[in-house]
Short mmCIF file of C-alpha atoms in Angstrom, two decimals:
data_model
loop_
_atom_site.label_atom_id
_atom_site.label_comp_id
_atom_site.label_asym_id
_atom_site.label_seq_id
_atom_site.Cartn_x
_atom_site.Cartn_y
_atom_site.Cartn_z
CA MET A 949 120.40 106.48 173.93
CA SER A 950 121.45 104.63 170.57
CA ILE A 951 118.48 102.42 168.61
CA ARG A 952 121.10 100.08 166.76
CA GLY A 953 119.33 96.82 166.98
CA LYS A 954 116.38 98.36 169.13
CA ALA A 955 113.84 97.56 166.57
CA GLN A 956 112.83 95.84 163.61
CA ILE A 957 110.48 96.69 160.71
CA VAL A 958 107.99 93.62 160.48
CA GLY A 959 105.48 95.10 158.00
CA ALA A 960 105.41 97.32 155.20
CA PHE A 961 102.89 98.08 152.37
CA GLU A 962 102.16 100.52 149.69
CA HIS A 963 98.99 100.96 148.35
CA PRO A 964 98.67 100.19 144.63
CA THR A 965 96.26 102.90 143.53
CA ARG A 966 97.90 106.26 141.94
CA PHE A 967 94.64 107.88 141.79
CA ALA A 968 91.71 107.79 144.20
CA PRO A 969 89.01 110.03 143.35
CA ASP A 970 86.34 107.17 145.07
CA LYS A 971 88.49 107.19 148.51
CA SER A 972 88.37 109.49 151.12
CA LEU A 973 91.90 110.45 152.83
CA ALA A 974 91.23 108.30 155.96
CA GLN A 975 90.05 105.20 153.87
CA LEU A 976 93.17 105.04 152.27
CA HIS A 977 95.04 105.48 156.19
CA ALA A 978 92.80 102.56 156.87
CA GLU A 979 93.90 100.55 153.74
CA VAL A 980 97.59 100.99 154.17
CA ALA A 981 97.16 100.05 157.99
CA LEU A 982 95.89 96.93 157.17
CA GLY A 983 97.84 96.06 154.64
CA ALA A 984 101.10 96.50 156.79
CA LEU A 985 99.31 94.63 159.63
CA ALA A 986 98.62 91.55 157.03
CA ASP A 987 102.24 91.63 156.02
CA ALA A 988 103.36 91.37 159.75
CA GLY A 989 100.60 88.84 160.56
CA LEU A 990 99.30 91.46 163.43
CA HIS A 991 96.30 92.24 164.22
CA LYS A 992 94.89 96.55 165.10
CA ASN A 993 95.02 95.23 168.73
CA ASP A 994 98.36 94.43 168.97
CA ILE A 995 99.54 98.17 168.11
CA ASP A 996 100.09 100.37 171.05
CA GLY A 997 102.03 103.20 169.28
CA PHE A 998 100.84 105.37 166.23
CA PHE A 999 102.72 107.69 164.23
CA CYS A 1000 101.40 109.99 161.36
CA ASP A 1001 102.28 113.65 160.23
CA SER A 1002 99.99 116.30 158.95
CA ASP A 1003 98.66 114.44 155.94
CA ALA A 1004 96.26 112.92 157.98
CA PRO A 1005 92.62 114.14 158.31
CA GLY A 1006 90.92 116.45 160.98
CA THR A 1007 93.43 116.24 164.09
CA GLY A 1008 95.42 113.88 163.05
CA PRO A 1009 96.00 110.59 165.24
CA LEU A 1010 92.88 111.88 167.24
CA VAL A 1011 90.73 111.28 164.43
CA LEU A 1012 92.62 108.24 162.91
CA CYS A 1013 92.50 106.21 166.31
CA GLU A 1014 89.00 106.36 166.08
CA TYR A 1015 88.37 105.62 162.74
CA LEU A 1016 91.03 102.85 162.85
CA GLY A 1017 89.89 101.75 166.23
CA LEU A 1018 93.25 102.13 168.05
CA LYS A 1019 94.19 102.60 171.43
CA PRO A 1020 97.93 103.61 171.23
CA ARG A 1021 99.74 104.66 174.43
CA HIS A 1022 102.32 106.30 172.90
CA MET A 1023 101.61 109.20 169.69
CA ASP A 1024 103.98 110.99 167.24
CA THR A 1025 102.90 113.62 164.66
CA THR A 1026 106.35 114.66 163.49
CA GLU A 1027 105.94 117.16 160.56
CA THR A 1028 109.26 117.71 158.29
CA GLY A 1029 107.41 117.11 154.72
CA GLY A 1030 109.25 114.30 152.61
CA SER A 1031 111.50 113.56 155.72
CA SER A 1032 108.34 113.03 157.73
CA TYR A 1033 108.09 108.91 157.65
CA VAL A 1034 111.93 108.31 157.61
CA ALA A 1035 112.12 110.44 160.71
CA HIS A 1036 108.83 108.54 162.04
CA VAL A 1037 110.91 105.16 161.77
CA SER A 1038 113.92 106.44 164.00
CA HIS A 1039 111.03 107.74 166.53
CA ALA A 1040 109.07 104.38 166.85
CA ALA A 1041 112.69 102.84 167.11
CA GLN A 1042 113.07 105.28 169.78
CA ALA A 1043 110.07 105.24 171.74
CA ILE A 1044 110.64 101.31 171.47
CA ALA A 1045 113.86 101.38 173.01
CA GLN A 1046 112.64 103.53 176.15
CA GLY A 1047 109.46 101.40 176.68
CA LYS A 1048 106.83 103.74 175.40
CA CYS A 1049 105.35 100.94 173.46
CA ASN A 1050 105.93 97.71 171.71
CA ILE A 1051 104.40 97.48 168.29
CA ALA A 1052 103.90 101.08 166.41
CA LEU A 1053 101.94 101.37 163.06
CA ILE A 1054 103.08 104.26 160.85
CA THR A 1055 100.63 105.41 158.03
CA LEU A 1056 100.79 107.55 155.24
CA ALA A 1057 98.06 108.71 152.89
CA GLY A 1058 97.65 111.38 150.24
CA ARG A 1059 95.30 112.58 147.45
CA PRO A 1060 96.91 115.42 145.58
CA ARG A 1061 95.92 113.98 141.79
CA ALA A 1062 92.41 113.38 142.72
CA GLY A 1063 92.50 116.98 144.38
CA GLY A 1064 94.15 118.26 141.24
CA ILE A 1065 96.87 120.06 143.44
CA SER A 1066 99.95 121.37 141.30
CA THR A 1067 102.22 120.32 143.98
CA GLY A 1068 105.31 121.67 142.54
CA THR A 1069 104.46 125.04 140.39
CA ALA A 1070 101.52 126.43 142.48
CA LEU A 1071 101.90 129.08 145.01
CA ARG A 1072 101.78 128.51 148.65
CA PRO A 1073 98.90 130.27 150.89
CA TYR A 1074 100.45 133.12 152.62
CA ASP A 1075 101.07 132.26 156.12
CA HIS A 1076 101.02 135.53 158.49
CA HIS A 1077 102.49 133.42 161.24
CA ASP A 1078 105.71 132.52 159.16
CA PRO A 1079 108.20 135.13 159.60
CA SER A 1080 109.94 134.22 156.18
CA GLN A 1081 106.77 135.04 154.42
CA GLN A 1082 107.36 139.05 154.52
CA PHE A 1083 110.85 138.52 152.77
CA GLU A 1084 110.09 135.78 150.49
CA ALA A 1085 106.21 136.06 149.54
CA PRO A 1086 106.75 139.00 147.29
CA TYR A 1087 109.06 137.37 144.91
CA ARG A 1088 106.52 134.47 144.67
CA PRO A 1089 108.33 131.63 145.15
CA VAL A 1090 107.22 127.79 144.32
CA VAL A 1091 108.99 124.50 144.90
CA ALA A 1092 109.94 124.05 141.52
CA ASN A 1093 111.92 126.99 141.04
CA LEU A 1094 113.47 126.83 144.37
CA TYR A 1095 115.05 123.67 143.27
CA ALA A 1096 115.93 124.82 140.22
CA MET A 1097 118.13 127.74 142.26
CA CYS A 1098 119.76 124.72 143.94
CA ALA A 1099 120.40 122.92 140.62
CA ARG A 1100 121.70 126.18 138.81
CA ARG A 1101 124.18 126.94 141.56
CA HIS A 1102 125.16 123.21 141.61
CA MET A 1103 125.80 123.86 137.83
CA HIS A 1104 127.93 127.25 138.28
CA GLU A 1105 130.03 125.87 141.04
CA PHE A 1106 131.01 122.10 139.89
CA GLY A 1107 129.92 122.17 136.12
CA THR A 1108 127.12 119.80 136.77
CA THR A 1109 125.26 119.48 133.32
CA SER A 1110 121.70 118.82 132.63
CA GLU A 1111 122.61 115.68 130.96
CA GLN A 1112 123.96 114.20 134.09
CA LEU A 1113 120.71 115.58 136.02
CA ALA A 1114 118.94 113.70 133.21
CA TRP A 1115 120.77 110.23 134.15
CA ILE A 1116 119.07 109.88 137.35
CA LYS A 1117 115.68 110.02 135.60
CA VAL A 1118 117.00 107.53 133.22
CA ALA A 1119 117.61 105.13 136.02
CA ALA A 1120 114.56 105.61 137.86
CA SER A 1121 112.86 104.83 134.69
CA HIS A 1122 114.67 101.59 133.89
CA HIS A 1123 113.44 100.44 137.35
CA ALA A 1124 109.95 101.77 137.02
CA GLN A 1125 109.15 99.58 133.62
CA TYR A 1126 109.02 96.41 135.85
CA ASN A 1127 106.60 97.87 138.53
CA PRO A 1128 103.22 97.56 137.34
CA ASP A 1129 102.25 100.24 139.81
CA ALA A 1130 104.28 103.04 138.61
CA VAL A 1131 102.77 105.98 137.24
CA LEU A 1132 105.30 106.57 134.51
CA ARG A 1133 106.60 102.91 133.57
CA GLN A 1134 108.12 103.95 129.97
CA CYS A 1135 111.93 103.81 129.68
CA VAL A 1136 113.46 107.36 128.98
CA THR A 1137 116.81 108.21 127.55
CA VAL A 1138 118.90 111.37 128.46
CA ASP A 1139 117.93 113.10 125.12
CA GLU A 1140 113.91 112.50 125.80
CA VAL A 1141 114.68 114.08 129.53
CA LEU A 1142 116.26 116.93 127.97
CA ALA A 1143 113.56 117.61 124.87
CA SER A 1144 110.80 117.55 127.86
CA PRO A 1145 109.26 121.30 128.36
CA MET A 1146 111.52 123.53 130.76
CA VAL A 1147 109.53 123.77 133.92
CA ALA A 1148 112.16 125.99 135.92
CA ASP A 1149 115.56 126.36 134.45
CA PRO A 1150 117.42 124.34 134.30
CA LEU A 1151 114.78 121.61 135.43
CA HIS A 1152 112.66 120.15 132.87
CA ARG A 1153 109.17 118.35 133.37
CA LEU A 1154 111.24 115.09 133.67
CA ASP A 1155 113.38 116.18 136.32
CA CYS A 1156 110.28 116.83 138.42
CA CYS A 1157 108.68 113.91 140.46
CA VAL A 1158 105.20 112.34 139.35
CA ILE A 1159 102.11 113.59 141.48
CA SER A 1160 99.89 110.58 142.41
CA ASP A 1161 97.40 109.39 144.98
CA GLY A 1162 97.77 106.49 147.60
CA GLY A 1163 100.02 106.05 150.45
CA GLY A 1164 101.83 103.52 152.43
CA ALA A 1165 102.58 102.20 156.21
CA LEU A 1166 104.77 100.45 158.32
CA VAL A 1167 104.82 98.30 161.54
CA VAL A 1168 107.91 98.69 163.63
CA ALA A 1169 108.12 96.20 166.81
CA ARG A 1170 110.23 95.25 169.72
CA PRO A 1171 113.15 92.71 168.18
CA GLU A 1172 111.68 89.63 170.52
CA ILE A 1173 108.40 90.39 169.02
CA ALA A 1174 109.54 90.71 165.65
CA ARG A 1175 111.65 87.06 166.19
CA SER A 1176 108.27 85.49 166.94
CA LEU A 1177 106.62 86.55 163.85
CA GLN A 1178 106.85 84.70 160.32
CA VAL A 1179 108.43 87.51 158.46
CA PRO A 1180 111.89 88.47 157.52
CA GLY A 1181 112.69 91.16 160.01
CA VAL A 1182 114.53 94.40 159.05
CA VAL A 1183 116.69 95.96 161.74
CA VAL A 1184 117.16 99.65 162.79
CA LEU A 1185 120.66 100.12 162.84
CA GLY A 1186 121.04 104.02 162.57
CA ALA A 1187 119.42 107.09 162.12
CA GLY A 1188 119.77 110.83 161.35
CA GLU A 1189 117.77 114.01 161.35
CA ALA A 1190 118.12 117.51 161.07
CA PRO A 1191 116.60 120.95 159.59
CA GLY A 1192 118.46 123.21 156.70
CA HIS A 1193 117.55 126.82 156.81
CA THR A 1194 118.91 130.11 154.92
CA ASN A 1195 120.97 130.88 158.17
CA GLY A 1196 119.91 134.16 157.73
CA GLY A 1197 121.16 134.47 154.43
CA LEU A 1198 124.47 132.42 154.81
CA ILE A 1199 123.54 129.65 152.77
CA ASP A 1200 125.05 127.06 150.57
CA LEU A 1201 122.40 126.26 148.02
CA THR A 1202 124.68 122.99 146.76
CA THR A 1203 124.39 121.56 150.52
CA SER A 1204 121.72 119.94 152.38
CA ALA A 1205 121.02 118.91 155.89
CA GLY A 1206 121.69 115.12 154.71
CA ALA A 1207 125.45 116.55 155.53
CA ILE A 1208 124.72 116.27 158.96
CA THR A 1209 121.99 113.28 159.03
CA GLY A 1210 124.13 110.95 156.74
CA PRO A 1211 127.14 111.24 158.90
CA ALA A 1212 124.91 110.77 162.23
CA ALA A 1213 123.14 107.53 160.93
CA PHE A 1214 126.45 106.07 159.53
CA GLN A 1215 128.17 106.77 163.06
CA GLU A 1216 125.22 105.01 164.60
CA ALA A 1217 125.15 102.00 162.64
CA GLY A 1218 128.98 101.43 163.03
CA LEU A 1219 128.78 101.44 159.00
CA THR A 1220 130.23 103.70 155.86
CA PRO A 1221 128.55 104.17 152.42
CA ARG A 1222 130.67 101.58 151.11
CA ASP A 1223 128.96 99.27 153.22
CA ILE A 1224 125.36 100.02 151.66
CA LYS A 1225 123.97 97.70 148.89
CA TYR A 1226 120.85 99.86 147.85
CA ALA A 1227 119.97 103.32 148.25
CA SER A 1228 116.82 104.89 148.67
CA ILE A 1229 116.77 108.68 147.92
CA TYR A 1230 113.99 111.20 147.84
CA ASP A 1231 113.68 112.43 144.44
CA SER A 1232 111.00 115.04 144.30
CA PHE A 1233 113.42 116.63 141.88
CA THR A 1234 116.61 114.98 140.05
CA ILE A 1235 118.86 117.69 141.83
CA THR A 1236 117.28 116.69 145.16
CA VAL A 1237 118.81 113.06 144.44
CA LEU A 1238 122.36 114.51 143.10
CA ILE A 1239 123.03 116.76 146.31
CA ALA A 1240 121.87 113.96 148.80
CA LEU A 1241 124.26 111.49 147.25
CA GLU A 1242 127.41 113.65 147.75
CA ASP A 1243 126.16 114.97 151.21
CA LEU A 1244 125.42 111.14 152.40
CA GLY A 1245 129.25 110.47 151.46
CA PHE A 1246 128.63 108.39 148.52
CA CYS A 1247 130.92 110.87 146.31
CA ALA A 1248 132.82 113.93 147.06
CA LYS A 1249 130.84 117.33 146.70
CA GLY A 1250 130.66 118.34 143.58
CA LYS A 1251 131.00 114.97 141.69
CA GLY A 1252 127.50 114.08 141.80
CA GLY A 1253 127.54 114.35 138.16
CA ALA A 1254 130.09 111.78 137.32
CA PHE A 1255 128.79 109.53 139.87
CA VAL A 1256 125.53 109.14 138.26
CA GLN A 1257 126.20 109.37 134.86
CA ASP A 1258 126.48 106.83 132.24
CA GLY A 1259 124.02 104.36 134.47
CA GLY A 1260 125.37 104.87 137.70
CA LEU A 1261 122.29 104.23 139.67
CA ILE A 1262 121.18 101.56 137.47
CA SER A 1263 120.59 98.40 139.49
CA GLY A 1264 122.83 95.25 137.78
CA VAL A 1265 124.97 98.14 136.08
CA GLY A 1266 125.99 100.91 138.20
CA HIS A 1267 127.95 100.99 141.52
CA LEU A 1268 124.64 102.22 143.77
CA PRO A 1269 121.31 100.94 142.80
CA PHE A 1270 118.66 103.36 143.93
CA ASN A 1271 115.29 103.52 143.51
CA THR A 1272 114.58 100.23 142.10
CA ASP A 1273 110.56 100.92 142.44
CA GLY A 1274 110.95 103.81 140.01
CA GLY A 1275 110.83 106.49 143.05
CA GLY A 1276 108.87 109.50 143.05
CA LEU A 1277 110.28 110.37 139.57
CA CYS A 1278 108.54 107.60 138.05
CA ASN A 1279 106.25 105.49 140.57
CA ASN A 1280 104.32 107.10 143.33
CA HIS A 1281 104.59 110.37 145.63
CA PRO A 1282 101.60 111.00 147.43
CA ALA A 1283 101.27 114.17 149.70
CA ASN A 1284 104.55 115.14 149.59
CA ARG A 1285 105.70 112.43 151.68
CA GLY A 1286 107.97 110.31 149.48
CA GLY A 1287 110.08 109.52 152.48
CA MET A 1288 107.37 106.71 153.00
CA THR A 1289 107.93 105.04 150.02
CA LYS A 1290 111.60 104.97 150.13
CA VAL A 1291 111.62 103.00 153.50
CA ILE A 1292 109.33 100.39 151.93
CA GLU A 1293 111.35 99.55 149.14
CA ALA A 1294 114.54 99.68 151.32
CA VAL A 1295 112.49 96.90 153.08
CA ARG A 1296 111.63 94.84 149.68
CA GLN A 1297 115.18 94.81 148.79
CA LEU A 1298 116.36 93.67 152.27
CA ARG A 1299 113.90 91.05 152.24
CA GLY A 1300 114.80 89.93 148.91
CA THR A 1301 111.31 90.70 147.58
CA ALA A 1302 112.15 93.61 145.16
CA HIS A 1303 111.11 92.76 141.44
CA PRO A 1304 113.65 90.12 140.16
CA GLU A 1305 114.95 92.32 137.45
CA VAL A 1306 116.11 95.09 140.09
CA GLN A 1307 116.51 92.90 143.23
CA VAL A 1308 120.28 93.77 144.60
CA LYS A 1309 122.13 90.41 145.03
CA ASN A 1310 123.07 89.77 148.57
CA CYS A 1311 121.62 93.35 149.98
CA ASP A 1312 122.28 93.13 153.57
CA PHE A 1313 122.97 96.75 154.40
CA ALA A 1314 120.22 99.74 153.13
CA LEU A 1315 119.83 103.44 153.36
CA ALA A 1316 116.73 105.33 153.05
CA HIS A 1317 116.94 108.93 152.79
CA GLY A 1318 114.08 111.79 152.78
CA THR A 1319 114.24 115.38 152.04
CA GLY A 1320 111.40 117.61 153.08
CA GLY A 1321 110.26 121.17 152.36
CA ARG A 1322 112.41 123.61 149.91
CA LEU A 1323 115.94 122.71 149.24
CA GLY A 1324 116.41 126.48 148.06
CA THR A 1325 115.38 127.88 151.55
CA ARG A 1326 114.65 125.63 154.53
CA HIS A 1327 114.01 121.67 154.43
CA GLY A 1328 114.36 118.40 156.87
CA SER A 1329 116.33 115.65 156.21
CA ALA A 1330 116.35 112.37 157.78
CA THR A 1331 118.50 109.16 157.04
CA LEU A 1332 117.87 105.75 158.27
CA ILE A 1333 120.34 102.62 158.03
CA LEU A 1334 118.55 99.42 157.92
CA GLY A 1335 119.94 95.64 158.06
CA ARG A 1336 118.78 92.27 157.12
CA GLU A 1337 118.53 90.20 160.39
#
């Protein structure tokens, strides 16, 4: 069943905090839920569908529905890391199209900064139920070096340079300067990115995302309900999701599952990459963005470096404005679930409510893309094509 035009995003809210030592995880979920409902002009009693993933406390929706006072008739707890919340919008649209619910609430919250979690450089706990652990755990991989492995391979295959990767951080910082809530608001140069400490060769500290607390929420509704509300609707036009993994060792480190999800989303939407005015791309690391841009079809494989350099991603300057809130590289990356904030900023752009300095003119079609897990081993990808009604 196609979801094209079957649902609209009517509420969006990003928590302003980036450090929440005084708030519980459940409290953050409640605050973003209230924010999104207020944005939509709805009440919690209007919600009959609820979506979250494993960032939720306790047993997820069972605890949160009680805490939030929700009585949904449909729930979804899809967990694919940073792509989870992009997929949740697609799943909400599917549920609405199938009559499972009419108005869906999607909430995200996280406290990694308050918890002192080194998200990208800490070893993950050994999981005896994970069949890959016996082969990979002895080498002590962490998230940062698995992404660095992809960056090094891309450099080897296509001549991509650290300077080109640095342009992605530069673009994000140009946008973050206008976001009062961003963790890093100072514009940086290519030289400053390259001068920052090496974390995992060839990725420098400024090639990596920030670690923050916070969260966000979305409300997705049936079109006829959306049109009855006093808010500009954002139409879900197409979606795709897929896993990427090592394929028993036959892995291409320069290609992500976005090569599957992007074409699927564009086909359902009846659009091409050339139609997209704004792109929200998951940016756990600069290499995550570069590989995604190639796989989604914005440029040919191996041409990502040339595509992003010299301000190619800066709003008002480049050919594809991206992450105009500063993205995970500068603004916010709560609970390793940056896909939520990607959708929220895409909604702002389509509504015309992004900061005036970064608002894309005549923004009628936008893309939101999430990458979750470890790009160097196994990950999830999800892509959304959104349009202004």
